[in-house]
Amino acid sequence: MRKELNGIIYDTSNSTRDKKFTFGAPGDAYGYEETLYITPEGNYFIYTNGGAKSRYPSEGIQPIEHSQVRDWILSH
């Protein structure tokens, strides 16, 4: 997935996957995943996707500050 936000391009195919959390089983309408990526420029973002009844019913990208990454990981 590729998305431009505030002049920064976030692209899952050109970024490094760092951490992934999966909730639920594959095909679960309530299941979802959150994946932390780092762009070549050093920007962090979370790719989200899930089932139709999950908190992420469609693909999305959410930028995250480097200072917030540790808290995001610990919250899972």
mmCIF file of N, CA, C and O in Angstrom:
data_model
loop_
_atom_site.group_PDB
_atom_site.id
_atom_site.type_symbol
_atom_site.label_atom_id
_atom_site.label_comp_id
_atom_site.label_asym_id
_atom_site.label_seq_id
_atom_site.Cartn_x
_atom_site.Cartn_y
_atom_site.Cartn_z
ATOM 1 N N MET A 1 0.846 -1.167 0.000
ATOM 2 C CA MET A 1 0.000 0.000 0.000
ATOM 3 C C MET A 1 0.894 1.233 0.000
ATOM 4 O O MET A 1 1.919 1.265 0.664
ATOM 5 N N ARG A 2 0.475 2.229 -0.719
ATOM 6 C CA ARG A 2 1.219 3.481 -0.818
ATOM 7 C C ARG A 2 0.278 4.638 -0.530
ATOM 8 O O ARG A 2 -0.845 4.684 -1.038
ATOM 9 N N LYS A 3 0.748 5.568 0.305
ATOM 10 C CA LYS A 3 -0.082 6.714 0.663
ATOM 11 C C LYS A 3 0.823 7.906 0.958
ATOM 12 O O LYS A 3 1.875 7.750 1.587
ATOM 13 N N GLU A 4 0.393 9.075 0.497
ATOM 14 C CA GLU A 4 1.125 10.298 0.809
ATOM 15 C C GLU A 4 0.348 11.085 1.859
ATOM 16 O O GLU A 4 -0.844 11.354 1.705
ATOM 17 N N LEU A 5 1.044 11.448 2.941
ATOM 18 C CA LEU A 5 0.453 12.216 4.023
ATOM 19 C C LEU A 5 1.408 13.345 4.397
ATOM 20 O O LEU A 5 2.580 13.094 4.695
ATOM 21 N N ASN A 6 0.921 14.560 4.358
ATOM 22 C CA ASN A 6 1.729 15.733 4.714
ATOM 23 C C ASN A 6 3.058 15.787 3.950
ATOM 24 O O ASN A 6 4.102 16.108 4.510
ATOM 25 N N GLY A 7 3.008 15.422 2.670
ATOM 26 C CA GLY A 7 4.191 15.489 1.822
ATOM 27 C C GLY A 7 5.164 14.338 1.976
ATOM 28 O O GLY A 7 6.211 14.315 1.339
ATOM 29 N N ILE A 8 4.848 13.358 2.822
ATOM 30 C CA ILE A 8 5.708 12.195 3.033
ATOM 31 C C ILE A 8 5.024 10.981 2.420
ATOM 32 O O ILE A 8 3.841 10.757 2.634
ATOM 33 N N ILE A 9 5.792 10.217 1.649
ATOM 34 C CA ILE A 9 5.248 9.011 1.026
ATOM 35 C C ILE A 9 5.547 7.808 1.920
ATOM 36 O O ILE A 9 6.691 7.556 2.296
ATOM 37 N N TYR A 10 4.491 7.095 2.256
ATOM 38 C CA TYR A 10 4.579 5.866 3.039
ATOM 39 C C TYR A 10 4.213 4.718 2.106
ATOM 40 O O TYR A 10 3.122 4.704 1.552
ATOM 41 N N ASP A 11 5.126 3.780 1.928
ATOM 42 C CA ASP A 11 4.932 2.699 0.962
ATOM 43 C C ASP A 11 5.415 1.391 1.576
ATOM 44 O O ASP A 11 6.609 1.243 1.869
ATOM 45 N N THR A 12 4.498 0.450 1.756
ATOM 46 C CA THR A 12 4.863 -0.820 2.380
ATOM 47 C C THR A 12 5.843 -1.625 1.522
ATOM 48 O O THR A 12 6.640 -2.380 2.053
ATOM 49 N N SER A 13 5.802 -1.434 0.203
ATOM 50 C CA SER A 13 6.684 -2.224 -0.661
ATOM 51 C C SER A 13 8.117 -1.692 -0.694
ATOM 52 O O SER A 13 9.027 -2.417 -1.087
ATOM 53 N N ASN A 14 8.332 -0.443 -0.269
ATOM 54 C CA ASN A 14 9.680 0.140 -0.277
ATOM 55 C C ASN A 14 10.205 0.409 1.129
ATOM 56 O O ASN A 14 11.216 1.082 1.279
ATOM 57 N N SER A 15 9.515 -0.088 2.142
ATOM 58 C CA SER A 15 9.904 0.153 3.527
ATOM 59 C C SER A 15 10.242 -1.164 4.212
ATOM 60 O O SER A 15 9.896 -2.240 3.727
ATOM 61 N N THR A 16 10.905 -1.063 5.336
ATOM 62 C CA THR A 16 11.314 -2.238 6.099
ATOM 63 C C THR A 16 10.271 -2.554 7.166
ATOM 64 O O THR A 16 9.921 -1.691 7.968
ATOM 65 N N ARG A 17 9.804 -3.794 7.151
ATOM 66 C CA ARG A 17 8.853 -4.233 8.181
ATOM 67 C C ARG A 17 9.632 -4.517 9.456
ATOM 68 O O ARG A 17 10.616 -5.250 9.442
ATOM 69 N N ASP A 18 9.185 -3.944 10.560
ATOM 70 C CA ASP A 18 9.903 -4.083 11.825
ATOM 71 C C ASP A 18 9.172 -4.991 12.807
ATOM 72 O O ASP A 18 9.766 -5.861 13.412
ATOM 73 N N LYS A 19 7.887 -4.790 12.984
ATOM 74 C CA LYS A 19 7.118 -5.538 13.978
ATOM 75 C C LYS A 19 5.694 -5.717 13.486
ATOM 76 O O LYS A 19 5.120 -4.797 12.914
ATOM 77 N N LYS A 20 5.120 -6.898 13.726
ATOM 78 C CA LYS A 20 3.747 -7.154 13.301
ATOM 79 C C LYS A 20 2.980 -7.825 14.426
ATOM 80 O O LYS A 20 3.476 -8.756 15.065
ATOM 81 N N PHE A 21 1.767 -7.318 14.658
ATOM 82 C CA PHE A 21 0.865 -7.921 15.637
ATOM 83 C C PHE A 21 -0.408 -8.335 14.912
ATOM 84 O O PHE A 21 -0.975 -7.549 14.148
ATOM 85 N N THR A 22 -0.850 -9.564 15.144
ATOM 86 C CA THR A 22 -2.058 -10.090 14.521
ATOM 87 C C THR A 22 -3.039 -10.466 15.626
ATOM 88 O O THR A 22 -2.669 -11.117 16.605
ATOM 89 N N PHE A 23 -4.283 -10.050 15.444
ATOM 90 C CA PHE A 23 -5.334 -10.324 16.415
ATOM 91 C C PHE A 23 -6.444 -11.098 15.718
ATOM 92 O O PHE A 23 -7.005 -10.616 14.742
ATOM 93 N N GLY A 24 -6.746 -12.295 16.199
ATOM 94 C CA GLY A 24 -7.749 -13.136 15.563
ATOM 95 C C GLY A 24 -7.110 -14.065 14.543
ATOM 96 O O GLY A 24 -5.935 -13.978 14.239
ATOM 97 N N ALA A 25 -7.926 -14.947 14.020
ATOM 98 C CA ALA A 25 -7.478 -15.930 13.033
ATOM 99 C C ALA A 25 -7.739 -15.417 11.622
ATOM 100 O O ALA A 25 -8.608 -14.568 11.419
ATOM 101 N N PRO A 26 -6.995 -15.942 10.633
ATOM 102 C CA PRO A 26 -7.262 -15.539 9.247
ATOM 103 C C PRO A 26 -8.722 -15.788 8.877
ATOM 104 O O PRO A 26 -9.295 -16.816 9.225
ATOM 105 N N GLY A 27 -9.329 -14.815 8.239
ATOM 106 C CA GLY A 27 -10.731 -14.923 7.849
ATOM 107 C C GLY A 27 -11.717 -14.476 8.909
ATOM 108 O O GLY A 27 -12.915 -14.403 8.662
ATOM 109 N N ASP A 28 -11.223 -14.158 10.103
ATOM 110 C CA ASP A 28 -12.080 -13.697 11.198
ATOM 111 C C ASP A 28 -12.568 -12.281 10.897
ATOM 112 O O ASP A 28 -11.770 -11.375 10.698
ATOM 113 N N ALA A 29 -13.869 -12.082 10.872
ATOM 114 C CA ALA A 29 -14.439 -10.761 10.558
ATOM 115 C C ALA A 29 -14.027 -9.714 11.583
ATOM 116 O O ALA A 29 -13.995 -8.524 11.274
ATOM 117 N N TYR A 30 -13.667 -10.140 12.800
ATOM 118 C CA TYR A 30 -13.249 -9.211 13.843
ATOM 119 C C TYR A 30 -11.722 -9.114 13.961
ATOM 120 O O TYR A 30 -11.210 -8.295 14.715
ATOM 121 N N GLY A 31 -11.014 -9.950 13.237
ATOM 122 C CA GLY A 31 -9.559 -9.972 13.310
ATOM 123 C C GLY A 31 -8.924 -8.810 12.560
ATOM 124 O O GLY A 31 -9.516 -8.243 11.646
ATOM 125 N N TYR A 32 -7.706 -8.456 12.971
ATOM 126 C CA TYR A 32 -6.983 -7.383 12.288
ATOM 127 C C TYR A 32 -5.489 -7.519 12.536
ATOM 128 O O TYR A 32 -5.052 -8.311 13.370
ATOM 129 N N GLU A 33 -4.719 -6.743 11.781
ATOM 130 C CA GLU A 33 -3.285 -6.722 11.960
ATOM 131 C C GLU A 33 -2.780 -5.286 11.974
ATOM 132 O O GLU A 33 -3.379 -4.402 11.363
ATOM 133 N N GLU A 34 -1.695 -5.086 12.706
ATOM 134 C CA GLU A 34 -0.992 -3.814 12.753
ATOM 135 C C GLU A 34 0.479 -4.126 12.516
ATOM 136 O O GLU A 34 1.057 -4.954 13.227
ATOM 137 N N THR A 35 1.081 -3.468 11.529
ATOM 138 C CA THR A 35 2.466 -3.729 11.172
ATOM 139 C C THR A 35 3.246 -2.434 11.167
ATOM 140 O O THR A 35 2.853 -1.473 10.506
ATOM 141 N N LEU A 36 4.359 -2.414 11.894
ATOM 142 C CA LEU A 36 5.222 -1.245 11.962
ATOM 143 C C LEU A 36 6.245 -1.301 10.838
ATOM 144 O O LEU A 36 6.914 -2.319 10.649
ATOM 145 N N TYR A 37 6.360 -0.211 10.100
ATOM 146 C CA TYR A 37 7.324 -0.087 9.010
ATOM 147 C C TYR A 37 8.201 1.130 9.227
ATOM 148 O O TYR A 37 7.801 2.094 9.885
ATOM 149 N N ILE A 38 9.405 1.085 8.611
ATOM 150 C CA ILE A 38 10.320 2.222 8.592
ATOM 151 C C ILE A 38 10.656 2.520 7.139
ATOM 152 O O ILE A 38 11.085 1.629 6.401
ATOM 153 N N THR A 39 10.434 3.768 6.718
ATOM 154 C CA THR A 39 10.746 4.159 5.341
ATOM 155 C C THR A 39 12.261 4.292 5.182
ATOM 156 O O THR A 39 12.993 4.414 6.172
ATOM 157 N N PRO A 40 12.761 4.294 3.944
ATOM 158 C CA PRO A 40 14.196 4.508 3.725
ATOM 159 C C PRO A 40 14.699 5.830 4.316
ATOM 160 O O PRO A 40 15.874 5.955 4.652
ATOM 161 N N GLU A 41 13.813 6.804 4.454
ATOM 162 C CA GLU A 41 14.181 8.106 5.017
ATOM 163 C C GLU A 41 14.132 8.124 6.549
ATOM 164 O O GLU A 41 14.441 9.133 7.178
ATOM 165 N N GLY A 42 13.686 7.018 7.162
ATOM 166 C CA GLY A 42 13.660 6.924 8.612
ATOM 167 C C GLY A 42 12.332 7.299 9.249
ATOM 168 O O GLY A 42 12.252 7.452 10.464
ATOM 169 N N ASN A 43 11.280 7.433 8.453
ATOM 170 C CA ASN A 43 9.954 7.722 8.997
ATOM 171 C C ASN A 43 9.264 6.414 9.374
ATOM 172 O O ASN A 43 9.352 5.423 8.651
ATOM 173 N N TYR A 44 8.566 6.429 10.476
ATOM 174 C CA TYR A 44 7.845 5.251 10.953
ATOM 175 C C TYR A 44 6.363 5.373 10.615
ATOM 176 O O TYR A 44 5.795 6.460 10.648
ATOM 177 N N PHE A 45 5.750 4.226 10.317
ATOM 178 C CA PHE A 45 4.303 4.199 10.122
ATOM 179 C C PHE A 45 3.761 2.828 10.443
ATOM 180 O O PHE A 45 4.490 1.835 10.451
ATOM 181 N N ILE A 46 2.453 2.792 10.726
ATOM 182 C CA ILE A 46 1.775 1.538 11.029
ATOM 183 C C ILE A 46 0.779 1.268 9.911
ATOM 184 O O ILE A 46 -0.080 2.100 9.611
ATOM 185 N N TYR A 47 0.936 0.108 9.296
ATOM 186 C CA TYR A 47 -0.019 -0.363 8.285
ATOM 187 C C TYR A 47 -1.079 -1.158 9.030
ATOM 188 O O TYR A 47 -0.764 -2.018 9.862
ATOM 189 N N THR A 48 -2.352 -0.862 8.752
ATOM 190 C CA THR A 48 -3.451 -1.561 9.412
ATOM 191 C C THR A 48 -4.385 -2.178 8.380
ATOM 192 O O THR A 48 -4.573 -1.639 7.289
ATOM 193 N N ASN A 49 -4.954 -3.322 8.741
ATOM 194 C CA ASN A 49 -5.905 -4.003 7.860
ATOM 195 C C ASN A 49 -6.643 -5.038 8.697
ATOM 196 O O ASN A 49 -6.081 -5.594 9.637
ATOM 197 N N GLY A 50 -7.903 -5.282 8.348
ATOM 198 C CA GLY A 50 -8.645 -6.257 9.121
ATOM 199 C C GLY A 50 -9.923 -6.706 8.460
ATOM 200 O O GLY A 50 -10.241 -6.320 7.334
ATOM 201 N N GLY A 51 -10.656 -7.525 9.196
ATOM 202 C CA GLY A 51 -11.927 -8.041 8.719
ATOM 203 C C GLY A 51 -13.007 -6.970 8.709
ATOM 204 O O GLY A 51 -12.852 -5.883 9.264
ATOM 205 N N ALA A 52 -14.118 -7.295 8.097
ATOM 206 C CA ALA A 52 -15.207 -6.339 7.896
ATOM 207 C C ALA A 52 -15.767 -5.756 9.195
ATOM 208 O O ALA A 52 -16.254 -4.634 9.208
ATOM 209 N N LYS A 53 -15.685 -6.500 10.291
ATOM 210 C CA LYS A 53 -16.235 -6.021 11.562
ATOM 211 C C LYS A 53 -15.144 -5.643 12.569
ATOM 212 O O LYS A 53 -15.413 -5.448 13.744
ATOM 213 N N SER A 54 -13.925 -5.506 12.091
ATOM 214 C CA SER A 54 -12.802 -5.185 12.972
ATOM 215 C C SER A 54 -12.632 -3.680 13.125
ATOM 216 O O SER A 54 -13.339 -2.888 12.493
ATOM 217 N N ARG A 55 -11.663 -3.290 13.918
ATOM 218 C CA ARG A 55 -11.384 -1.866 14.081
ATOM 219 C C ARG A 55 -10.729 -1.271 12.845
ATOM 220 O O ARG A 55 -10.646 -0.053 12.713
ATOM 221 N N TYR A 56 -10.243 -2.116 11.916
ATOM 222 C CA TYR A 56 -9.650 -1.660 10.657
ATOM 223 C C TYR A 56 -10.297 -2.405 9.488
ATOM 224 O O TYR A 56 -9.692 -3.295 8.898
ATOM 225 N N PRO A 57 -11.522 -2.072 9.124
ATOM 226 C CA PRO A 57 -12.213 -2.800 8.060
ATOM 227 C C PRO A 57 -11.644 -2.562 6.664
ATOM 228 O O PRO A 57 -12.048 -3.229 5.718
ATOM 229 N N SER A 58 -10.722 -1.638 6.538
ATOM 230 C CA SER A 58 -10.039 -1.436 5.258
ATOM 231 C C SER A 58 -8.586 -1.076 5.543
ATOM 232 O O SER A 58 -8.234 -0.702 6.663
ATOM 233 N N GLU A 59 -7.751 -1.193 4.520
ATOM 234 C CA GLU A 59 -6.335 -0.884 4.677
ATOM 235 C C GLU A 59 -6.132 0.575 5.088
ATOM 236 O O GLU A 59 -6.874 1.452 4.663
ATOM 237 N N GLY A 60 -5.112 0.804 5.875
ATOM 238 C CA GLY A 60 -4.798 2.162 6.265
ATOM 239 C C GLY A 60 -3.340 2.312 6.643
ATOM 240 O O GLY A 60 -2.640 1.336 6.887
ATOM 241 N N ILE A 61 -2.886 3.545 6.669
ATOM 242 C CA ILE A 61 -1.531 3.871 7.092
ATOM 243 C C ILE A 61 -1.629 5.006 8.099
ATOM 244 O O ILE A 61 -2.306 5.999 7.859
ATOM 245 N N GLN A 62 -0.939 4.822 9.225
ATOM 246 C CA GLN A 62 -0.922 5.831 10.282
ATOM 247 C C GLN A 62 0.531 6.166 10.612
ATOM 248 O O GLN A 62 1.260 5.306 11.112
ATOM 249 N N PRO A 63 0.970 7.389 10.352
ATOM 250 C CA PRO A 63 2.325 7.765 10.747
ATOM 251 C C PRO A 63 2.463 7.699 12.273
ATOM 252 O O PRO A 63 1.494 7.896 13.006
ATOM 253 N N ILE A 64 3.665 7.405 12.732
ATOM 254 C CA ILE A 64 3.938 7.358 14.168
ATOM 255 C C ILE A 64 5.330 7.947 14.382
ATOM 256 O O ILE A 64 6.253 7.687 13.608
ATOM 257 N N GLU A 65 5.468 8.751 15.408
ATOM 258 C CA GLU A 65 6.762 9.353 15.730
ATOM 259 C C GLU A 65 7.685 8.293 16.341
ATOM 260 O O GLU A 65 7.231 7.393 17.047
ATOM 261 N N HIS A 66 8.968 8.424 16.071
ATOM 262 C CA HIS A 66 9.950 7.488 16.615
ATOM 263 C C HIS A 66 9.820 7.387 18.134
ATOM 264 O O HIS A 66 9.919 6.305 18.714
ATOM 265 N N SER A 67 9.556 8.499 18.785
ATOM 266 C CA SER A 67 9.431 8.520 20.252
ATOM 267 C C SER A 67 8.216 7.747 20.758
ATOM 268 O O SER A 67 8.137 7.416 21.935
ATOM 269 N N GLN A 68 7.264 7.446 19.879
ATOM 270 C CA GLN A 68 6.051 6.726 20.273
ATOM 271 C C GLN A 68 6.121 5.231 19.977
ATOM 272 O O GLN A 68 5.253 4.474 20.412
ATOM 273 N N VAL A 69 7.138 4.796 19.254
ATOM 274 C CA VAL A 69 7.228 3.390 18.830
ATOM 275 C C VAL A 69 7.296 2.445 20.018
ATOM 276 O O VAL A 69 6.584 1.438 20.064
ATOM 277 N N ARG A 70 8.128 2.740 20.998
ATOM 278 C CA ARG A 70 8.263 1.860 22.155
ATOM 279 C C ARG A 70 6.917 1.678 22.867
ATOM 280 O O ARG A 70 6.538 0.560 23.225
ATOM 281 N N ASP A 71 6.204 2.772 23.090
ATOM 282 C CA ASP A 71 4.907 2.684 23.749
ATOM 283 C C ASP A 71 3.913 1.869 22.924
ATOM 284 O O ASP A 71 3.115 1.107 23.466
ATOM 285 N N TRP A 72 3.961 2.017 21.601
ATOM 286 C CA TRP A 72 3.071 1.241 20.721
ATOM 287 C C TRP A 72 3.363 -0.243 20.874
ATOM 288 O O TRP A 72 2.442 -1.047 21.016
ATOM 289 N N ILE A 73 4.634 -0.614 20.865
ATOM 290 C CA ILE A 73 5.012 -2.026 21.006
ATOM 291 C C ILE A 73 4.577 -2.558 22.377
ATOM 292 O O ILE A 73 3.993 -3.650 22.467
ATOM 293 N N LEU A 74 4.825 -1.811 23.425
ATOM 294 C CA LEU A 74 4.473 -2.272 24.769
ATOM 295 C C LEU A 74 2.964 -2.358 24.984
ATOM 296 O O LEU A 74 2.511 -3.124 25.850
ATOM 297 N N SER A 75 2.188 -1.617 24.219
ATOM 298 C CA SER A 75 0.732 -1.662 24.385
ATOM 299 C C SER A 75 0.129 -2.938 23.802
ATOM 300 O O SER A 75 -1.051 -3.209 23.988
ATOM 301 N N HIS A 76 0.933 -3.712 23.115
ATOM 302 C CA HIS A 76 0.444 -4.949 22.515
ATOM 303 C C HIS A 76 0.910 -6.107 23.341
ATOM 304 O O HIS A 76 0.745 -7.166 23.324
#
